[in-house]
Amino acid sequence: MKKIFKTVTGFLAIALVFTSCNNGESKSKSALSSNAAEKVYVAPGEHDEFYAFVSGGFSGQLAVYGLPSGRLFKVIPVFSQDPEKAYGYNEETKPMLNTSHGFIPWDDSHHPDISQTAGELDGRWVFINGNNTPRIAKIDLTTFETTEIIEIPNSAGNHSSSFVTENTEYVVAGTRFSVPVPQKDMPIKEYKGNFKGALSFISVDPKDGGMSIKFQLMMPGFNYDLSHPGRGKSHGWFFFTTYNTEEANSLLEVNASQNDKDFIAAINWKKIEEYVNNGGGTKMPTNYAHNVYSDETHTATSTMIKEVLTVNPLDVPGAVYFLPTPKSPHGCDVDPTGEYIVGNGKLSANLTVHSFTKMEEAIKNKKFDGEAYGIPILKFEDVLAGSVVQPGLGPLHTEFDGKGNAYTTFFISSEVVKWKLGTWEVIDRKPTYYSVGHLMIPGGNSRKPFGKYVLAMNKITKDRYLPTGPEVTQSAQLYDITGDKMELLLDFPTIGEPHYAAGCPASLIEGNSKKLYKLEDNKHPYAATSDAATKVTRNGNEVHIQMAMIRSHFTPDNIEGVKVGDKVFFHVTNLEQDYDVPHGIAMLGANTSELLIMPGQTETFVWEPKEVGVWPFYCTDFCSALHQEMQGYVRVSPASSTIPLSWTLGEDF
Amino acid sequence: MKKAGIIMIIGSLLLLGLFKFPLWNIMLGAPQYPEPLGMNIHLNGIEGVKEFDLQNIDGLNHYIGMKTIPKAEEMWEFAIFPKVVLGMILLGVLIGILAFAGKISYKFFLGWFLLMSVLGVLGMYDFNNWLTEYGSDLDPHAILKISNPDGSPMTYKPPLFGHQKLLNFDVTSLPHIGGYLMFVGMSLTLVAFWLGKKASLKKLTP
């Protein structure tokens, strides 16, 4: 009995110690977090300092957040259908998702990058890659809408994409998988030596951002993982990490991890551009989609292109070199000066940094260490600037603050490590929660980073938020990097997988954000830009309703003469010319999404009525005090009916 | 007297500003309109402060049954006012020149000022009548019919001068650049009168 008593008091004592310990901890924690709270607090009605465009990974979209608050403003549909905005559902945007494989309603969006002028962010467009069915999309930052998507032929797993050169001359798309080029029926085992890795250089029209594939460089059949452009002194070059230089076609986790060193491929794109401009390269028959959305017709068109210009690297001497880089490097990051090229060898103990100056020197002296498929390999020691020794486990990505520091994510050890360029010493490390992939400093992929915050994007959150069943949110974490030591400020949940992000000072973008589309500029073939222009016409079994909407009614709102078996097109124009007054429309039984129509815009959905009756439609966006009155009816008669088409508004008065 | 004549001419010419700048401005702000809607009243018509303001004011006013903002050709005032003002400018300049040449007395300056004031008051009276009609001649089928606490139907006359709360809107009505130039111009004609009087007194005393 005495013994039991003793044990119980013992436990109590221990419990007390623990409790008081916990108290102490939570006190110090709250003191810290109140300081952090001030740094991320953006008062109601005030604006964030930065935009963050965070990819949705397997959601296929691009989310727009504010930093430092972490507030979500918009999810821009890019590669996936979005019933909320009718993207990929309405007749106007369906062509955006067209490919050589037909309509594809989804993709995996990875690496957003903001356009640049003279190596600095210019805030005009965001480019982002679709991984699965290779595509590059362009988002216009005046409308925050996807306005162009170009498919990439001969590519598979479009992962080392979509990074821009310093005057947005090109947006670059590299293949992850090597594949037969052109595609053909052949044994998988014959991969080695037969497959190709296409690196595509897509030129960007400096005026309207129009994209077209300038050339595809047909590289050896490795996996091209990530890439970044040279800048400053290395402008004109592009760097790609490779893995699976073993060219394994199965069980890559083992078979592609055998070589002690893989490569960073250094591509002198200026040299290849010159070669191509002088008539070089081979035109190859192919088939890919080029989809362009017009803000005037509010409609996308999809064009199939049948030819692409390919370049064999061996035909352009001095254009391509391999830099040996340890152990399956993932991220390939170039510092703001353009001197250092960081190869984040994900299975390596050390972080390898190459020197552009030393690379140029080695090329000049022709100090090669053999070749791979005819491409010269430079000596590792000749190009090495330095190594960050044992900084962590599983380095993936590095960005720069513009003050001589680099920040690298470590997936396996779940941390961000700050180190110094040139001395390669580790300055600070902070845990992430958990398993961080990319990180982002606004302007981090440019000559002029805005080194105030770093955003780390985590794949796993486990216990970090309220649980939501087996599937829990992924997240982003914001650190203050203005001091010597990083300070964790904020955790916030994200859409899909926050794969990578691009950040930009709000001041470069917000002033250009459009408030509405002008009705007088609306060139949609079925627009009704005034009540007088509304009408209903029949062409065989197709019925076209040209409808207008304004607070708080549709014109017309009573339609008769529609028959079972008709294909009814609702072409609906929002007549509002006032900021933030969209209207929606949805029809009972239509096999599609609602429309959400911005002021001055026209959108179309199709309804194929299957039953006679009087069927209602209504406004889906709470537009005004009389939103609930904003509704109408369509009378559907039997197929044999002779009731003529008629359309009216407000005849009760 | 020469100085007074010049000031009289300058004062009259300042009224030319009315042909370039608005006379008056009415702004309407509300919780949903942090950037207020506004109309500028020019001598020859009403314009929106921003491109679509008039259309949006009309759009909102249809709920309470107000008529749309009149186009220039729908009100005789917009045809007549420019002519009257131009006439007064020419008259003022003529008086200034004649006074400068010593042909007429400074008292004409005061005469011009009094005439302009009478015309101005008439103009304001007319403007106020229009505001009253615009704010109270409501469509009987209006969507929103709101009564005052005493049971009379609510009207929506914007203030002639200053601020007033109309439902969710804060309405502010103030002169604009053209109006201010007119006031300065008119004041200068008074200054001219005062200088003229001083000069003629001087002439008399020695």
mmCIF file of N, CA and C in Angstrom, chain A residues 297-366:
data_model
loop_
_atom_site.group_PDB
_atom_site.id
_atom_site.type_symbol
_atom_site.label_atom_id
_atom_site.label_comp_id
_atom_site.label_asym_id
_atom_site.label_seq_id
_atom_site.Cartn_x
_atom_site.Cartn_y
_atom_site.Cartn_z
ATOM 1 N N THR A 297 -13.030 38.831 -78.414
ATOM 2 C CA THR A 297 -14.134 37.921 -78.747
ATOM 3 C C THR A 297 -14.530 37.108 -77.519
ATOM 4 N N HIS A 298 -13.762 37.216 -76.445
ATOM 5 C CA HIS A 298 -13.970 36.439 -75.214
ATOM 6 C C HIS A 298 -14.011 34.943 -75.527
ATOM 7 N N THR A 299 -13.266 34.564 -76.554
ATOM 8 C CA THR A 299 -13.332 33.204 -77.066
ATOM 9 C C THR A 299 -11.928 32.709 -77.372
ATOM 10 N N ALA A 300 -11.718 31.397 -77.122
ATOM 11 C CA ALA A 300 -10.436 30.780 -77.452
ATOM 12 C C ALA A 300 -10.538 30.047 -78.777
ATOM 13 N N THR A 301 -9.420 30.045 -79.506
ATOM 14 C CA THR A 301 -9.353 29.237 -80.718
ATOM 15 C C THR A 301 -8.194 28.276 -80.564
ATOM 16 N N SER A 302 -8.357 27.068 -81.085
ATOM 17 C CA SER A 302 -7.316 26.060 -81.009
ATOM 18 C C SER A 302 -6.857 25.734 -82.419
ATOM 19 N N THR A 303 -5.556 25.863 -82.651
ATOM 20 C CA THR A 303 -4.997 25.588 -83.974
ATOM 21 C C THR A 303 -4.035 24.417 -83.859
ATOM 22 N N MET A 304 -4.129 23.449 -84.768
ATOM 23 C CA MET A 304 -3.176 22.341 -84.756
ATOM 24 C C MET A 304 -1.990 22.716 -85.639
ATOM 25 N N ILE A 305 -0.795 22.559 -85.082
ATOM 26 C CA ILE A 305 0.430 22.889 -85.838
ATOM 27 C C ILE A 305 1.105 21.578 -86.214
ATOM 28 N N LYS A 306 1.585 21.485 -87.427
ATOM 29 C CA LYS A 306 1.985 20.186 -87.982
ATOM 30 C C LYS A 306 3.491 20.007 -88.129
ATOM 31 N N GLU A 307 4.261 20.968 -87.673
ATOM 32 C CA GLU A 307 5.692 20.901 -87.937
ATOM 33 C C GLU A 307 6.456 21.539 -86.791
ATOM 34 N N VAL A 308 7.639 20.995 -86.483
ATOM 35 C CA VAL A 308 8.477 21.634 -85.470
ATOM 36 C C VAL A 308 9.927 21.570 -85.936
ATOM 37 N N LEU A 309 10.684 22.597 -85.576
ATOM 38 C CA LEU A 309 12.089 22.660 -85.982
ATOM 39 C C LEU A 309 12.941 21.999 -84.892
ATOM 40 N N THR A 310 13.687 20.957 -85.286
ATOM 41 C CA THR A 310 14.530 20.261 -84.308
ATOM 42 C C THR A 310 15.995 20.561 -84.600
ATOM 43 N N VAL A 311 16.797 20.548 -83.521
ATOM 44 C CA VAL A 311 18.233 20.810 -83.665
ATOM 45 C C VAL A 311 18.987 19.667 -82.996
ATOM 46 N N ASN A 312 19.926 19.085 -83.725
ATOM 47 C CA ASN A 312 20.826 18.086 -83.168
ATOM 48 C C ASN A 312 21.996 18.834 -82.525
ATOM 49 N N PRO A 313 22.234 18.638 -81.224
ATOM 50 C CA PRO A 313 23.283 19.441 -80.555
ATOM 51 C C PRO A 313 24.650 19.293 -81.222
ATOM 52 N N LEU A 314 24.886 18.156 -81.870
ATOM 53 C CA LEU A 314 26.203 17.946 -82.495
ATOM 54 C C LEU A 314 26.387 18.823 -83.732
ATOM 55 N N ASP A 315 25.267 19.337 -84.265
ATOM 56 C CA ASP A 315 25.360 20.207 -85.444
ATOM 57 C C ASP A 315 25.743 21.637 -85.095
ATOM 58 N N VAL A 316 25.712 21.958 -83.809
ATOM 59 C CA VAL A 316 26.072 23.333 -83.404
ATOM 60 C C VAL A 316 27.255 23.243 -82.434
ATOM 61 N N PRO A 317 28.461 23.163 -82.974
ATOM 62 C CA PRO A 317 29.624 22.998 -82.094
ATOM 63 C C PRO A 317 29.718 24.144 -81.090
ATOM 64 N N GLY A 318 30.074 23.789 -79.873
ATOM 65 C CA GLY A 318 30.262 24.812 -78.847
ATOM 66 C C GLY A 318 28.975 25.289 -78.201
ATOM 67 N N ALA A 319 27.862 24.602 -78.489
ATOM 68 C CA ALA A 319 26.586 25.070 -77.936
ATOM 69 C C ALA A 319 26.174 24.306 -76.691
ATOM 70 N N VAL A 320 26.653 23.068 -76.540
ATOM 71 C CA VAL A 320 26.187 22.249 -75.417
ATOM 72 C C VAL A 320 27.357 21.569 -74.717
ATOM 73 N N TYR A 321 27.371 21.665 -73.390
ATOM 74 C CA TYR A 321 28.394 20.996 -72.580
ATOM 75 C C TYR A 321 27.723 20.341 -71.385
ATOM 76 N N PHE A 322 28.401 19.316 -70.854
ATOM 77 C CA PHE A 322 27.905 18.688 -69.632
ATOM 78 C C PHE A 322 28.811 19.027 -68.461
ATOM 79 N N LEU A 323 28.226 19.447 -67.352
ATOM 80 C CA LEU A 323 28.960 19.726 -66.118
ATOM 81 C C LEU A 323 28.659 18.586 -65.136
ATOM 82 N N PRO A 324 29.647 17.740 -64.822
ATOM 83 C CA PRO A 324 29.368 16.634 -63.909
ATOM 84 C C PRO A 324 28.894 17.179 -62.560
ATOM 85 N N THR A 325 27.806 16.589 -62.045
ATOM 86 C CA THR A 325 27.206 17.074 -60.800
ATOM 87 C C THR A 325 26.759 15.854 -60.001
ATOM 88 N N PRO A 326 27.154 15.780 -58.733
ATOM 89 C CA PRO A 326 26.912 14.549 -57.988
ATOM 90 C C PRO A 326 25.443 14.189 -57.826
ATOM 91 N N LYS A 327 25.177 12.933 -58.000
ATOM 92 C CA LYS A 327 24.013 12.224 -57.477
ATOM 93 C C LYS A 327 22.656 12.834 -57.801
ATOM 94 N N SER A 328 22.194 12.592 -59.016
ATOM 95 C CA SER A 328 20.816 12.911 -59.409
ATOM 96 C C SER A 328 20.373 14.306 -58.958
ATOM 97 N N PRO A 329 21.026 15.336 -59.459
ATOM 98 C CA PRO A 329 20.642 16.689 -59.022
ATOM 99 C C PRO A 329 19.206 17.016 -59.421
ATOM 100 N N HIS A 330 18.514 17.707 -58.531
ATOM 101 C CA HIS A 330 17.121 18.098 -58.787
ATOM 102 C C HIS A 330 17.116 19.563 -59.230
ATOM 103 N N GLY A 331 16.991 20.494 -58.296
ATOM 104 C CA GLY A 331 16.949 21.909 -58.661
ATOM 105 C C GLY A 331 18.244 22.368 -59.312
ATOM 106 N N CYS A 332 18.094 23.315 -60.236
ATOM 107 C CA CYS A 332 19.239 23.870 -60.957
ATOM 108 C C CYS A 332 19.071 25.378 -60.871
ATOM 109 N N ASP A 333 19.809 26.023 -59.996
ATOM 110 C CA ASP A 333 19.501 27.415 -59.663
ATOM 111 C C ASP A 333 20.693 28.332 -59.901
ATOM 112 N N VAL A 334 20.418 29.470 -60.495
ATOM 113 C CA VAL A 334 21.476 30.419 -60.856
ATOM 114 C C VAL A 334 21.329 31.661 -59.978
ATOM 115 N N ASP A 335 22.424 32.103 -59.387
ATOM 116 C CA ASP A 335 22.359 33.243 -58.457
ATOM 117 C C ASP A 335 22.135 34.552 -59.221
ATOM 118 N N PRO A 336 21.765 35.635 -58.520
ATOM 119 C CA PRO A 336 21.385 36.878 -59.208
ATOM 120 C C PRO A 336 22.493 37.463 -60.088
ATOM 121 N N THR A 337 23.768 37.178 -59.776
ATOM 122 C CA THR A 337 24.846 37.727 -60.606
ATOM 123 C C THR A 337 25.067 36.897 -61.858
ATOM 124 N N GLY A 338 24.550 35.666 -61.860
ATOM 125 C CA GLY A 338 24.749 34.789 -63.009
ATOM 126 C C GLY A 338 26.037 33.992 -62.926
ATOM 127 N N GLU A 339 26.788 34.118 -61.836
ATOM 128 C CA GLU A 339 28.076 33.437 -61.723
ATOM 129 C C GLU A 339 27.917 31.999 -61.216
ATOM 130 N N TYR A 340 27.048 31.803 -60.245
ATOM 131 C CA TYR A 340 26.977 30.493 -59.593
ATOM 132 C C TYR A 340 25.777 29.676 -60.069
ATOM 133 N N ILE A 341 26.065 28.407 -60.351
ATOM 134 C CA ILE A 341 25.008 27.489 -60.777
ATOM 135 C C ILE A 341 24.960 26.384 -59.725
ATOM 136 N N VAL A 342 23.859 26.339 -58.980
ATOM 137 C CA VAL A 342 23.758 25.407 -57.871
ATOM 138 C C VAL A 342 23.074 24.132 -58.347
ATOM 139 N N GLY A 343 23.767 23.006 -58.173
ATOM 140 C CA GLY A 343 23.174 21.708 -58.486
ATOM 141 C C GLY A 343 22.784 21.039 -57.183
ATOM 142 N N ASN A 344 21.470 20.899 -56.961
ATOM 143 C CA ASN A 344 20.994 20.361 -55.693
ATOM 144 C C ASN A 344 20.943 18.831 -55.791
ATOM 145 N N GLY A 345 22.121 18.197 -55.612
ATOM 146 C CA GLY A 345 22.207 16.738 -55.749
ATOM 147 C C GLY A 345 21.418 16.051 -54.659
ATOM 148 N N LYS A 346 20.243 15.558 -55.015
ATOM 149 C CA LYS A 346 19.301 15.175 -53.955
ATOM 150 C C LYS A 346 19.757 13.960 -53.160
ATOM 151 N N LEU A 347 20.702 13.169 -53.702
ATOM 152 C CA LEU A 347 21.212 12.020 -52.949
ATOM 153 C C LEU A 347 22.641 12.272 -52.472
ATOM 154 N N SER A 348 23.076 13.518 -52.612
ATOM 155 C CA SER A 348 24.465 13.837 -52.285
ATOM 156 C C SER A 348 24.549 14.409 -50.868
ATOM 157 N N ALA A 349 25.681 14.177 -50.223
ATOM 158 C CA ALA A 349 25.879 14.737 -48.883
ATOM 159 C C ALA A 349 26.175 16.228 -48.974
ATOM 160 N N ASN A 350 26.802 16.646 -50.055
ATOM 161 C CA ASN A 350 27.188 18.051 -50.212
ATOM 162 C C ASN A 350 26.367 18.721 -51.308
ATOM 163 N N LEU A 351 26.342 20.051 -51.237
ATOM 164 C CA LEU A 351 25.649 20.837 -52.259
ATOM 165 C C LEU A 351 26.726 21.353 -53.212
ATOM 166 N N THR A 352 26.551 21.072 -54.499
ATOM 167 C CA THR A 352 27.588 21.430 -55.469
ATOM 168 C C THR A 352 27.261 22.759 -56.138
ATOM 169 N N VAL A 353 28.269 23.648 -56.192
ATOM 170 C CA VAL A 353 28.070 24.927 -56.868
ATOM 171 C C VAL A 353 29.116 25.069 -57.961
ATOM 172 N N HIS A 354 28.646 25.270 -59.203
ATOM 173 C CA HIS A 354 29.554 25.476 -60.326
ATOM 174 C C HIS A 354 29.763 26.969 -60.555
ATOM 175 N N SER A 355 30.905 27.264 -61.184
ATOM 176 C CA SER A 355 31.226 28.657 -61.499
ATOM 177 C C SER A 355 31.106 28.866 -63.001
ATOM 178 N N PHE A 356 30.352 29.891 -63.386
ATOM 179 C CA PHE A 356 30.214 30.173 -64.817
ATOM 180 C C PHE A 356 31.540 30.603 -65.411
ATOM 181 N N THR A 357 32.297 31.449 -64.669
ATOM 182 C CA THR A 357 33.590 31.911 -65.162
ATOM 183 C C THR A 357 34.516 30.731 -65.411
ATOM 184 N N LYS A 358 34.545 29.804 -64.440
ATOM 185 C CA LYS A 358 35.417 28.634 -64.601
ATOM 186 C C LYS A 358 34.953 27.748 -65.748
ATOM 187 N N MET A 359 33.650 27.708 -65.925
ATOM 188 C CA MET A 359 33.115 26.917 -67.044
ATOM 189 C C MET A 359 33.588 27.499 -68.378
ATOM 190 N N GLU A 360 33.472 28.820 -68.497
ATOM 191 C CA GLU A 360 33.917 29.467 -69.743
ATOM 192 C C GLU A 360 35.400 29.212 -69.995
ATOM 193 N N GLU A 361 36.163 29.308 -68.907
ATOM 194 C CA GLU A 361 37.608 29.087 -68.974
ATOM 195 C C GLU A 361 37.910 27.661 -69.464
ATOM 196 N N ALA A 362 37.240 26.704 -68.855
ATOM 197 C CA ALA A 362 37.469 25.290 -69.204
ATOM 198 C C ALA A 362 37.095 25.029 -70.657
ATOM 199 N N ILE A 363 36.013 25.690 -71.104
ATOM 200 C CA ILE A 363 35.596 25.504 -72.506
ATOM 201 C C ILE A 363 36.650 26.086 -73.433
ATOM 202 N N LYS A 364 37.159 27.261 -73.039
ATOM 203 C CA LYS A 364 38.169 27.930 -73.872
ATOM 204 C C LYS A 364 39.411 27.050 -74.000
ATOM 205 N N ASN A 365 39.803 26.442 -72.872
ATOM 206 C CA ASN A 365 41.003 25.598 -72.873
ATOM 207 C C ASN A 365 40.730 24.171 -73.320
ATOM 208 N N LYS A 366 39.500 23.926 -73.712
ATOM 209 C CA LYS A 366 39.108 22.588 -74.181
ATOM 210 C C LYS A 366 39.522 21.483 -73.203
#
